[in-house]
Short mmCIF file of C-alpha atoms in Angstrom, two decimals:
data_model
loop_
_atom_site.label_atom_id
_atom_site.label_comp_id
_atom_site.label_asym_id
_atom_site.label_seq_id
_atom_site.Cartn_x
_atom_site.Cartn_y
_atom_site.Cartn_z
CA MET A 51 -13.77 11.94 14.02
CA ILE A 52 -13.42 11.30 10.29
CA GLU A 53 -16.23 8.95 9.27
CA VAL A 54 -14.89 6.51 6.68
CA GLY A 55 -16.67 4.13 4.33
CA ILE A 56 -14.84 1.18 2.75
CA ASN A 57 -16.22 0.26 -0.66
CA GLY A 58 -14.85 -3.24 -1.21
CA TYR A 59 -13.88 -5.58 1.64
CA GLY A 60 -11.32 -7.86 0.02
CA THR A 61 -7.55 -8.16 0.28
CA ILE A 62 -6.91 -4.42 0.69
CA GLY A 63 -10.30 -3.25 1.93
CA LYS A 64 -10.42 -5.48 4.99
CA ARG A 65 -6.92 -4.46 5.99
CA VAL A 66 -7.67 -0.76 5.53
CA ALA A 67 -10.92 -1.09 7.47
CA GLU A 68 -9.12 -2.60 10.45
CA ALA A 69 -6.37 0.02 10.22
CA VAL A 70 -8.91 2.85 10.13
CA ASP A 71 -10.79 1.30 13.04
CA SER A 72 -7.60 1.47 15.12
CA GLN A 73 -7.02 5.21 14.53
CA PRO A 74 -7.79 7.71 17.30
CA ASP A 75 -9.39 10.22 14.92
CA MET A 76 -11.38 7.94 12.59
CA CYS A 77 -14.32 5.57 12.68
CA ILE A 78 -15.84 3.12 10.22
CA VAL A 79 -19.28 3.94 8.86
CA GLY A 80 -19.45 0.58 7.13
CA VAL A 81 -18.01 -1.69 4.48
CA SER A 82 -19.42 -3.05 1.24
CA LYS A 83 -19.34 -6.53 -0.27
CA ARG A 84 -20.75 -7.88 -3.53
CA THR A 85 -21.12 -11.48 -2.34
CA PRO A 86 -22.25 -13.03 0.98
CA ASP A 87 -18.96 -14.86 1.56
CA HIS A 88 -16.70 -15.50 4.56
CA GLU A 89 -15.23 -11.98 4.33
CA ALA A 90 -18.71 -10.47 4.58
CA ALA A 91 -19.39 -12.65 7.61
CA SER A 92 -16.09 -11.61 9.20
CA ALA A 93 -16.97 -7.93 8.69
CA VAL A 94 -20.22 -8.47 10.60
CA ASP A 95 -18.34 -10.37 13.31
CA ARG A 96 -16.00 -7.39 13.73
CA GLY A 97 -18.99 -5.11 14.22
CA PHE A 98 -18.80 -3.34 10.87
CA GLU A 99 -22.07 -2.33 9.22
CA LEU A 100 -22.43 -4.18 5.92
CA TYR A 101 -23.62 -2.50 2.71
CA ALA A 102 -24.59 -4.06 -0.61
CA PRO A 103 -24.14 -2.69 -4.14
CA ASP A 104 -27.89 -2.59 -4.82
CA ALA A 105 -31.28 -3.68 -3.53
CA GLU A 106 -31.15 -7.03 -5.37
CA THR A 107 -27.82 -7.95 -3.77
CA GLU A 108 -29.16 -6.73 -0.44
CA ALA A 109 -31.85 -9.39 -0.62
CA THR A 110 -29.21 -12.06 -1.32
CA PHE A 111 -27.32 -11.09 1.85
CA SER A 112 -30.52 -11.27 3.87
CA ALA A 113 -31.16 -14.77 2.53
CA HIS A 114 -27.77 -15.77 3.95
CA GLU A 115 -28.69 -14.24 7.32
CA LEU A 116 -26.17 -11.42 6.93
CA PRO A 117 -27.68 -8.12 8.10
CA VAL A 118 -27.33 -5.27 5.63
CA ALA A 119 -27.51 -1.61 6.63
CA GLY A 120 -28.27 -0.35 3.13
CA THR A 121 -26.77 0.11 -0.31
CA VAL A 122 -23.43 1.56 -1.33
CA GLU A 123 -25.16 4.82 -2.27
CA THR A 124 -26.12 5.26 1.40
CA LEU A 125 -22.61 4.32 2.56
CA ILE A 126 -21.10 6.97 0.29
CA ALA A 127 -23.58 9.63 1.38
CA ASP A 128 -23.01 8.95 5.08
CA SER A 129 -19.18 8.99 4.88
CA ASP A 130 -16.78 11.92 5.14
CA VAL A 131 -14.28 9.99 3.01
CA VAL A 132 -14.63 6.71 1.11
CA VAL A 133 -11.81 4.27 0.37
CA ASP A 134 -12.53 2.51 -2.92
CA ALA A 135 -10.89 -0.89 -2.53
CA THR A 136 -12.77 -2.59 -5.35
CA PRO A 137 -10.95 -4.61 -8.06
CA ALA A 138 -8.88 -2.74 -10.64
CA GLY A 139 -11.10 -0.86 -13.07
CA VAL A 140 -14.19 -0.91 -10.87
CA GLY A 141 -13.07 2.27 -9.13
CA ALA A 142 -13.40 4.14 -12.41
CA GLU A 143 -16.96 2.81 -12.77
CA ASN A 144 -17.73 4.03 -9.24
CA ALA A 145 -16.28 7.52 -9.76
CA PRO A 146 -19.60 9.15 -10.81
CA ARG A 147 -21.17 7.94 -7.56
CA TYR A 148 -18.60 9.76 -5.46
CA GLU A 149 -18.85 12.88 -7.59
CA ARG A 150 -22.64 13.01 -7.28
CA ALA A 151 -22.43 12.66 -3.51
CA GLU A 152 -19.48 15.09 -3.32
CA THR A 153 -17.72 12.58 -1.08
CA PRO A 154 -13.90 12.56 -1.26
CA VAL A 155 -12.47 9.20 -2.28
CA VAL A 156 -9.20 7.29 -2.07
CA TYR A 157 -8.63 5.06 -5.09
CA GLN A 158 -6.10 2.21 -5.34
CA GLY A 159 -3.10 1.73 -7.61
CA GLY A 160 -4.95 -0.59 -9.97
CA GLU A 161 -6.78 2.43 -11.36
CA ASP A 162 -5.30 4.65 -14.06
CA ALA A 163 -3.39 7.64 -12.72
CA THR A 164 -5.84 9.97 -14.49
CA ILE A 165 -8.68 8.93 -12.17
CA ALA A 166 -7.66 11.52 -9.56
CA PRO A 167 -5.84 14.86 -9.53
CA THR A 168 -3.00 13.36 -7.47
CA SER A 169 -1.30 10.05 -6.87
CA PHE A 170 -0.24 9.52 -3.28
CA CYS A 171 2.60 8.31 -1.09
CA ALA A 172 2.64 9.83 2.38
CA ARG A 173 6.44 10.13 2.55
CA SER A 174 6.71 11.72 -0.90
CA ASN A 175 3.85 14.13 -1.63
CA TYR A 176 1.22 14.23 1.13
CA GLU A 177 0.74 18.00 0.83
CA GLU A 178 -0.38 17.80 -2.81
CA THR A 179 -3.50 15.88 -1.75
CA VAL A 180 -4.64 18.01 1.19
CA GLY A 181 -8.24 19.12 0.69
CA ARG A 182 -8.64 17.47 -2.73
CA ALA A 183 -11.75 15.64 -3.89
CA SER A 184 -9.85 12.43 -4.61
CA THR A 185 -6.45 10.79 -4.74
CA ARG A 186 -4.96 7.47 -5.81
CA VAL A 187 -2.65 5.51 -3.53
CA VAL A 188 -0.01 4.10 -5.87
CA SER A 189 0.58 0.36 -6.19
CA CYS A 190 2.43 -1.78 -3.67
CA ASN A 191 5.61 -1.79 -5.77
CA THR A 192 5.47 1.94 -6.46
CA THR A 193 4.80 2.66 -2.79
CA GLY A 194 7.88 0.62 -1.87
CA LEU A 195 10.04 2.50 -4.37
CA ALA A 196 8.76 5.94 -3.38
CA ARG A 197 9.30 5.28 0.34
CA LEU A 198 12.88 4.26 -0.32
CA LEU A 199 13.85 6.92 -2.83
CA SER A 200 12.30 9.94 -1.08
CA PRO A 201 14.68 9.95 1.91
CA LEU A 202 17.65 9.08 -0.32
CA ASP A 203 16.82 12.02 -2.56
CA ASP A 204 16.34 14.33 0.43
CA ARG A 205 19.66 13.33 2.02
CA PHE A 206 21.98 12.58 -0.91
CA GLY A 207 20.19 13.52 -4.12
CA VAL A 208 19.07 10.85 -6.58
CA GLU A 209 20.47 11.17 -10.09
CA SER A 210 19.01 7.98 -11.57
CA VAL A 211 17.46 4.66 -10.59
CA ASP A 212 17.58 1.23 -12.22
CA CYS A 213 15.31 -1.35 -10.60
CA THR A 214 14.41 -4.94 -11.37
CA LEU A 215 11.15 -5.95 -9.69
CA ILE A 216 10.89 -9.68 -9.00
CA ARG A 217 7.17 -9.94 -8.51
CA ARG A 218 5.08 -12.61 -6.83
CA GLY A 219 2.81 -14.45 -9.25
CA GLY A 220 -0.27 -13.99 -7.08
CA ASP A 221 -1.50 -13.55 -3.54
CA PRO A 222 -1.88 -16.73 -1.42
CA THR A 223 -5.63 -16.89 -2.15
CA GLN A 224 -5.33 -16.26 -5.90
CA SER A 225 -5.33 -19.83 -7.18
CA ASP A 226 -6.05 -18.61 -10.73
CA ARG A 227 -2.77 -16.69 -10.98
CA GLY A 228 0.64 -17.88 -12.12
CA PRO A 229 3.08 -18.84 -13.46
CA ILE A 230 3.17 -22.27 -11.83
CA ASN A 231 6.60 -23.30 -13.09
CA ASP A 232 8.20 -20.49 -15.06
CA ILE A 233 9.97 -17.13 -14.87
CA VAL A 234 8.21 -14.55 -17.00
CA PRO A 235 9.35 -11.09 -18.17
CA ASP A 236 6.30 -9.09 -17.11
CA PRO A 237 6.10 -7.00 -19.16
CA VAL A 238 8.73 -7.92 -21.71
CA THR A 239 8.86 -4.25 -22.74
CA VAL A 240 11.10 -1.81 -20.88
CA PRO A 241 10.40 0.19 -18.81
CA SER A 242 7.64 -1.59 -16.94
CA HIS A 243 4.62 0.45 -15.87
CA HIS A 244 6.24 1.10 -12.48
CA ALA A 245 8.55 3.82 -13.83
CA PRO A 246 5.81 6.15 -15.09
CA ASP A 247 3.75 5.30 -12.00
CA LEU A 248 6.63 6.35 -9.73
CA ARG A 249 6.93 9.64 -11.58
CA THR A 250 3.34 10.48 -10.61
CA VAL A 251 4.63 10.98 -7.05
CA LEU A 252 8.32 11.72 -7.74
CA PRO A 253 8.24 13.52 -11.09
CA SER A 254 11.91 14.55 -11.06
CA VAL A 255 13.34 11.04 -10.61
CA ASP A 256 15.04 9.49 -13.64
CA VAL A 257 13.96 5.86 -13.23
CA MET A 258 14.14 2.66 -15.26
CA THR A 259 12.16 -0.38 -14.12
CA LYS A 260 11.97 -3.97 -15.36
CA GLY A 261 9.49 -6.56 -14.16
CA VAL A 262 9.82 -10.32 -13.73
CA THR A 263 7.07 -12.58 -12.38
CA VAL A 264 7.95 -15.76 -10.50
CA PRO A 265 5.95 -18.66 -8.99
CA ALA A 266 5.69 -17.29 -5.46
CA THR A 267 2.96 -15.72 -3.32
CA LEU A 268 4.72 -14.13 -0.34
CA MET A 269 6.28 -10.77 -1.28
CA HIS A 270 7.90 -8.77 -4.07
CA LEU A 271 11.69 -8.40 -4.19
CA HIS A 272 13.39 -5.28 -5.60
CA SER A 273 16.98 -5.14 -6.81
CA LEU A 274 18.01 -1.49 -7.07
CA THR A 275 20.98 0.46 -8.36
CA VAL A 276 20.73 4.14 -7.46
CA ARG A 277 23.12 6.78 -8.75
CA LEU A 278 23.44 9.43 -6.03
CA ASP A 279 24.57 13.05 -6.38
CA ASP A 280 26.69 12.72 -3.23
CA THR A 281 29.14 9.94 -2.39
CA PRO A 282 28.01 8.68 1.03
CA THR A 283 29.35 5.62 2.77
CA ALA A 284 27.23 2.51 3.09
CA ALA A 285 26.96 3.31 6.79
CA ALA A 286 25.54 6.76 5.99
CA VAL A 287 22.92 5.23 3.70
CA GLU A 288 22.03 2.68 6.35
CA SER A 289 21.64 5.48 8.91
CA CYS A 290 19.42 7.43 6.52
CA LEU A 291 17.11 4.46 5.96
CA ASP A 292 17.12 3.52 9.62
CA ASP A 293 15.59 6.93 10.39
CA GLU A 294 12.52 6.04 8.29
CA SER A 295 9.68 4.50 10.28
CA ARG A 296 8.26 2.63 7.29
CA ILE A 297 11.59 1.14 6.28
CA GLU A 298 12.85 -1.77 8.36
CA LEU A 299 16.48 -2.81 8.14
CA VAL A 300 16.72 -6.60 8.31
CA ALA A 301 19.69 -8.94 8.40
CA SER A 302 20.06 -12.43 6.98
CA ALA A 303 22.53 -13.05 9.82
CA HIS A 304 19.52 -12.82 12.19
CA GLY A 305 17.60 -15.45 10.27
CA GLN A 306 15.69 -12.96 8.12
CA ASP A 307 17.27 -14.33 4.97
CA SER A 308 14.22 -14.66 2.73
CA CYS A 309 10.75 -13.30 2.09
CA ALA A 310 9.32 -16.39 3.78
CA ALA A 311 11.39 -15.69 6.89
CA LEU A 312 10.17 -12.08 6.98
CA ARG A 313 6.54 -13.16 6.82
CA GLU A 314 7.12 -15.88 9.43
CA SER A 315 8.74 -13.32 11.72
CA ALA A 316 5.69 -11.08 11.39
CA HIS A 317 3.41 -14.03 12.19
CA ASP A 318 5.51 -15.05 15.18
CA ARG A 319 5.40 -11.59 16.69
CA GLY A 320 1.66 -11.18 16.43
CA ARG A 321 1.00 -9.30 13.22
CA GLN A 322 -2.47 -10.21 12.01
CA ARG A 323 -2.20 -12.24 8.78
CA GLY A 324 1.58 -11.86 9.02
CA ASP A 325 1.28 -8.38 7.48
CA VAL A 326 4.46 -6.41 6.87
CA TRP A 327 3.64 -2.72 6.39
CA GLU A 328 7.27 -1.66 6.15
CA ASN A 329 9.81 -1.97 3.32
CA CYS A 330 12.37 -4.57 4.38
CA VAL A 331 15.90 -3.62 3.29
CA TRP A 332 18.69 -6.15 3.82
CA THR A 333 21.58 -4.37 5.50
CA GLU A 334 24.13 -6.76 3.97
CA SER A 335 22.99 -5.70 0.51
CA ILE A 336 23.70 -1.99 1.02
CA THR A 337 26.85 -1.15 -0.91
CA VAL A 338 28.11 2.16 -2.30
CA ASP A 339 30.81 2.51 -4.94
CA GLU A 340 31.67 6.07 -6.02
CA GLY A 341 28.12 7.31 -5.47
CA GLN A 342 26.43 4.22 -6.91
CA LEU A 343 24.22 2.55 -4.33
CA SER A 344 23.01 -1.04 -4.64
CA LEU A 345 20.56 -2.79 -2.35
CA LEU A 346 17.79 -5.37 -2.08
CA GLN A 347 14.39 -4.81 -0.48
CA ALA A 348 11.23 -6.86 0.02
CA VAL A 349 7.71 -5.44 -0.22
CA HIS A 350 4.58 -7.18 1.09
CA GLN A 351 2.06 -6.64 -1.69
CA GLN A 352 -1.00 -7.14 0.53
CA ALA A 353 0.01 -4.73 3.27
CA ASP A 354 2.43 -1.91 2.43
CA VAL A 355 -0.28 0.37 1.01
CA VAL A 356 -2.45 0.08 4.12
CA PRO A 357 -0.84 2.91 6.16
CA GLU A 358 -0.77 5.01 2.98
CA ASN A 359 -4.55 4.69 2.66
CA VAL A 360 -4.98 5.89 6.23
CA ASP A 361 -2.77 8.92 5.60
CA ALA A 362 -4.58 9.63 2.33
CA ILE A 363 -7.86 9.82 4.25
CA ARG A 364 -6.42 12.51 6.53
CA ALA A 365 -5.00 14.41 3.57
CA LEU A 366 -8.35 14.51 1.77
CA ALA A 367 -10.06 15.58 5.00
CA ALA A 368 -7.34 18.22 5.54
CA ALA A 369 -7.15 16.87 9.07
CA THR A 370 -3.45 17.40 9.80
CA ASP A 371 0.03 17.69 8.30
CA ALA A 372 2.07 14.86 6.80
CA ARG A 373 4.40 14.23 9.71
CA THR A 374 1.60 14.19 12.27
CA SER A 375 -0.54 11.89 10.14
CA ARG A 376 2.26 9.39 9.59
CA GLN A 377 3.00 9.34 13.32
CA LEU A 378 -0.67 8.81 14.23
CA THR A 379 -0.94 5.99 11.72
CA ASN A 380 2.31 4.36 12.79
CA ASP A 381 1.48 4.52 16.49
CA ALA A 382 -1.98 3.02 16.03
CA LEU A 383 -0.75 0.17 13.82
CA GLY A 384 2.59 -0.49 15.46
CA VAL A 385 4.70 0.52 12.47
CA GLY A 386 8.38 1.35 12.90
CA LEU A 387 9.63 1.25 16.47
CA ASN A 388 6.99 -1.31 17.38
CA SER A 389 7.65 -3.40 14.30
CA PRO A 390 7.63 -7.18 14.83
CA LEU A 391 10.67 -7.27 12.55
CA ALA A 392 12.82 -5.07 14.80
#
């Protein structure tokens, strides 16, 4: 069993902890929280050992009747692999801790790409991370792009990509985010940061990205134009994407005509929190004209990186190959064939 510590039990950390806990070859050593809030209480309710950043914070948890197993230093030392799910920038501050303990670590996409020797997407470059001391799972948007473009490149060859990312303003709990009533070029410069981020996992792809932020909380929406080397039919592209377990083909004709409908479908079919781990590609949007592919896909910003974190753990631990890891992760979570969107 790979013993995993989760440093940070927020939006991503709590989802990764539950995903790890469901795997047949992993177990949770514990999770860390900075504040004795409802998420800390829910971690204890789930049976996870709770760790605090330091002795002073440990005393605060005890005052709120939340049992603490120790400090983060102990969590790191007792783990085979740590997932750093702290806020953007904090992972870089934590890096010396992991290095001192010689504990491999999975960072998140909010950290700079230079924090680890590799950036990671299981479908694109799993092998580059096997046995490394650290890796960085790329952002939710970059994960969505890499998952889509990798099979297209394998099957048809990708010459160039132009993508507009219509990004949610904040997660449902982020009341301090926005805009409230606006549409904002974000950033106004071109390309957005997603293009260089994508090249950390797919270095040969010629990609242009533009970002727009809108007053929504549910999912991101990508509008892509992909120039292919071959000239497949739309049906061939659909078949290619349908073969991918972490890409779900959805149809507005079946009532899945919006991001809200996709999340509601996930809720209705029992996904905790309405999480959608898969890219959702609208079949009606898939068109090909003389090798130029256009399509629309939705990406759930809170969830799509979760299976990638699980696979990154196995890669750092050199536990198995890419295909086996993805299958183990998918089976345990219910990704792909067991998708509530199918």
